[in-house]
Amino acid sequence: QVQLVESGGGLVQAGGSLRLSCAASGRIFSINVMRWYRQAPGKQRELVSTITSGGSTDYVDSVRGRFTISRDNAKNTVYLQMNNLKPEDTAVYYCYANIQQTMDGPRYNYWGQGTQVTVSS
């Protein structure tokens, strides 16, 4: 069984920084794309950032230039460095990973449990 465990959320003032981490554990052969999503109260879940196995990245326009996604393939971990945080960044942040458990097996999608980020004005 594969698990994604997130950490690093919390309460921060506007303009501050947080670093989220998401570690995948269990039987893992390879991890393809990894992503961060967020969901604010009363809103749909939103894709924030993506990083491929090769290191290519993408961001939603509202965070580009403030957030940086990275990954450590040796640790099966994805990070989200969030700088210059704004109150509108307040949400539960979820990590996602597309994982292949065996060399010849299929890929499955996995989600973390979510971590709360609250930015006060």
mmCIF file of C-alpha atoms in Angstrom:
data_model
loop_
_atom_site.group_PDB
_atom_site.id
_atom_site.type_symbol
_atom_site.label_atom_id
_atom_site.label_comp_id
_atom_site.label_asym_id
_atom_site.label_seq_id
_atom_site.Cartn_x
_atom_site.Cartn_y
_atom_site.Cartn_z
ATOM 1 C CA GLN A 1 0.000 0.000 0.000
ATOM 2 C CA VAL A 2 1.222 3.480 -0.852
ATOM 3 C CA GLN A 3 0.726 6.475 1.405
ATOM 4 C CA LEU A 4 1.338 10.178 0.883
ATOM 5 C CA VAL A 5 1.986 12.114 4.083
ATOM 6 C CA GLU A 6 2.022 15.904 4.021
ATOM 7 C CA SER A 7 3.541 18.297 6.513
ATOM 8 C CA GLY A 8 4.473 21.944 6.839
ATOM 9 C CA GLY A 9 1.132 23.720 6.925
ATOM 10 C CA GLY A 10 0.242 26.311 9.519
ATOM 11 C CA LEU A 11 -0.711 29.893 10.261
ATOM 12 C CA VAL A 12 1.380 32.706 8.817
ATOM 13 C CA GLN A 13 0.984 36.435 8.309
ATOM 14 C CA ALA A 14 0.615 37.911 4.855
ATOM 15 C CA GLY A 15 4.021 38.239 3.232
ATOM 16 C CA GLY A 16 5.378 35.257 5.105
ATOM 17 C CA SER A 17 6.593 31.878 3.879
ATOM 18 C CA LEU A 18 5.834 28.223 4.389
ATOM 19 C CA ARG A 19 7.319 25.048 2.961
ATOM 20 C CA LEU A 20 5.064 22.062 2.411
ATOM 21 C CA SER A 21 6.426 18.535 2.117
ATOM 22 C CA CYS A 22 4.772 15.363 0.880
ATOM 23 C CA ALA A 23 6.519 12.021 1.291
ATOM 24 C CA ALA A 24 5.400 8.880 -0.494
ATOM 25 C CA SER A 25 5.992 5.555 1.229
ATOM 26 C CA GLY A 26 5.223 1.910 0.620
ATOM 27 C CA ARG A 27 5.894 -0.269 -2.379
ATOM 28 C CA ILE A 28 7.061 2.163 -5.081
ATOM 29 C CA PHE A 29 8.820 1.360 -8.342
ATOM 30 C CA SER A 30 8.575 4.814 -9.889
ATOM 31 C CA ILE A 31 6.740 8.089 -9.436
ATOM 32 C CA ASN A 32 5.612 9.951 -12.519
ATOM 33 C CA VAL A 33 4.012 13.364 -12.125
ATOM 34 C CA MET A 34 3.560 14.956 -8.699
ATOM 35 C CA ARG A 35 1.213 17.831 -8.022
ATOM 36 C CA TRP A 36 -0.069 20.186 -5.360
ATOM 37 C CA TYR A 37 -3.740 21.097 -5.255
ATOM 38 C CA ARG A 38 -5.626 23.351 -2.861
ATOM 39 C CA GLN A 39 -9.211 23.779 -1.809
ATOM 40 C CA ALA A 40 -10.551 26.865 -0.078
ATOM 41 C CA PRO A 41 -13.849 26.818 1.824
ATOM 42 C CA GLY A 42 -16.790 26.849 -0.561
ATOM 43 C CA LYS A 43 -14.575 26.499 -3.628
ATOM 44 C CA GLN A 44 -13.573 23.692 -5.949
ATOM 45 C CA ARG A 45 -10.227 21.988 -5.663
ATOM 46 C CA GLU A 46 -7.647 23.872 -7.724
ATOM 47 C CA LEU A 47 -4.435 22.629 -9.313
ATOM 48 C CA VAL A 48 -1.609 24.789 -7.974
ATOM 49 C CA SER A 49 1.569 23.278 -9.379
ATOM 50 C CA THR A 50 2.951 20.260 -11.242
ATOM 51 C CA ILE A 51 6.382 18.673 -11.503
ATOM 52 C CA THR A 52 7.204 15.818 -13.850
ATOM 53 C CA SER A 53 9.672 13.016 -13.223
ATOM 54 C CA GLY A 54 12.115 14.925 -15.373
ATOM 55 C CA GLY A 55 11.765 18.086 -13.350
ATOM 56 C CA SER A 56 9.571 20.178 -15.631
ATOM 57 C CA THR A 57 7.296 22.469 -13.648
ATOM 58 C CA ASP A 58 4.116 24.440 -14.120
ATOM 59 C CA TYR A 59 2.090 26.803 -11.950
ATOM 60 C CA VAL A 60 -1.321 28.380 -11.839
ATOM 61 C CA ASP A 61 -1.026 32.062 -12.699
ATOM 62 C CA SER A 62 -2.018 33.240 -9.222
ATOM 63 C CA VAL A 63 1.081 31.671 -7.606
ATOM 64 C CA ARG A 64 3.657 31.919 -10.384
ATOM 65 C CA GLY A 65 6.704 33.792 -9.151
ATOM 66 C CA ARG A 66 5.792 33.208 -5.484
ATOM 67 C CA PHE A 67 5.644 29.404 -5.197
ATOM 68 C CA THR A 68 8.319 26.885 -6.185
ATOM 69 C CA ILE A 69 7.726 23.174 -6.574
ATOM 70 C CA SER A 70 10.588 20.699 -6.319
ATOM 71 C CA ARG A 71 11.119 17.007 -5.711
ATOM 72 C CA ASP A 72 13.714 14.671 -4.268
ATOM 73 C CA ASN A 73 13.398 11.429 -6.170
ATOM 74 C CA ALA A 74 15.688 9.573 -3.772
ATOM 75 C CA LYS A 75 13.296 10.403 -0.937
ATOM 76 C CA ASN A 76 10.075 10.101 -2.975
ATOM 77 C CA THR A 77 9.200 13.557 -1.716
ATOM 78 C CA VAL A 78 7.708 16.659 -3.306
ATOM 79 C CA TYR A 79 7.975 20.143 -1.827
ATOM 80 C CA LEU A 80 6.137 23.412 -2.269
ATOM 81 C CA GLN A 81 8.005 26.520 -1.163
ATOM 82 C CA MET A 82 5.459 29.300 -0.733
ATOM 83 C CA ASN A 83 6.748 32.862 -0.425
ATOM 84 C CA ASN A 84 4.983 36.209 -0.163
ATOM 85 C CA LEU A 85 1.831 34.463 0.979
ATOM 86 C CA LYS A 86 -1.501 36.238 0.614
ATOM 87 C CA PRO A 87 -4.793 35.740 2.464
ATOM 88 C CA GLU A 88 -6.270 34.290 -0.734
ATOM 89 C CA ASP A 89 -3.747 31.444 -0.501
ATOM 90 C CA THR A 90 -5.636 30.172 2.555
ATOM 91 C CA ALA A 91 -6.786 26.630 1.806
ATOM 92 C CA VAL A 92 -6.235 22.971 2.511
ATOM 93 C CA TYR A 93 -3.321 21.856 0.359
ATOM 94 C CA TYR A 94 -3.239 18.322 -1.029
ATOM 95 C CA CYS A 95 -0.429 16.480 -2.748
ATOM 96 C CA TYR A 96 -0.997 14.033 -5.577
ATOM 97 C CA ALA A 97 1.287 11.465 -7.148
ATOM 98 C CA ASN A 98 0.987 9.079 -10.049
ATOM 99 C CA ILE A 99 2.809 5.955 -8.907
ATOM 100 C CA GLN A 100 3.859 2.665 -10.428
ATOM 101 C CA GLN A 101 4.369 -0.006 -7.790
ATOM 102 C CA THR A 102 6.034 -2.683 -9.928
ATOM 103 C CA MET A 103 8.075 -2.597 -13.104
ATOM 104 C CA ASP A 104 5.335 -4.120 -15.253
ATOM 105 C CA GLY A 105 2.367 -2.893 -13.233
ATOM 106 C CA PRO A 106 -0.107 -0.098 -13.926
ATOM 107 C CA ARG A 107 0.088 3.445 -12.596
ATOM 108 C CA TYR A 108 -2.337 4.617 -9.942
ATOM 109 C CA ASN A 109 -3.212 8.023 -8.538
ATOM 110 C CA TYR A 110 -2.669 8.703 -4.851
ATOM 111 C CA TRP A 111 -3.623 11.641 -2.634
ATOM 112 C CA GLY A 112 -2.375 12.981 0.658
ATOM 113 C CA GLN A 113 -4.672 13.752 3.560
ATOM 114 C CA GLY A 114 -4.307 17.513 3.221
ATOM 115 C CA THR A 115 -2.599 20.173 5.292
ATOM 116 C CA GLN A 116 -4.157 23.489 6.311
ATOM 117 C CA VAL A 117 -2.499 26.738 5.285
ATOM 118 C CA THR A 118 -3.948 29.900 6.799
ATOM 119 C CA VAL A 119 -2.660 33.345 5.867
ATOM 120 C CA SER A 120 -3.776 36.226 8.043
ATOM 121 C CA SER A 121 -3.975 39.800 6.777
#
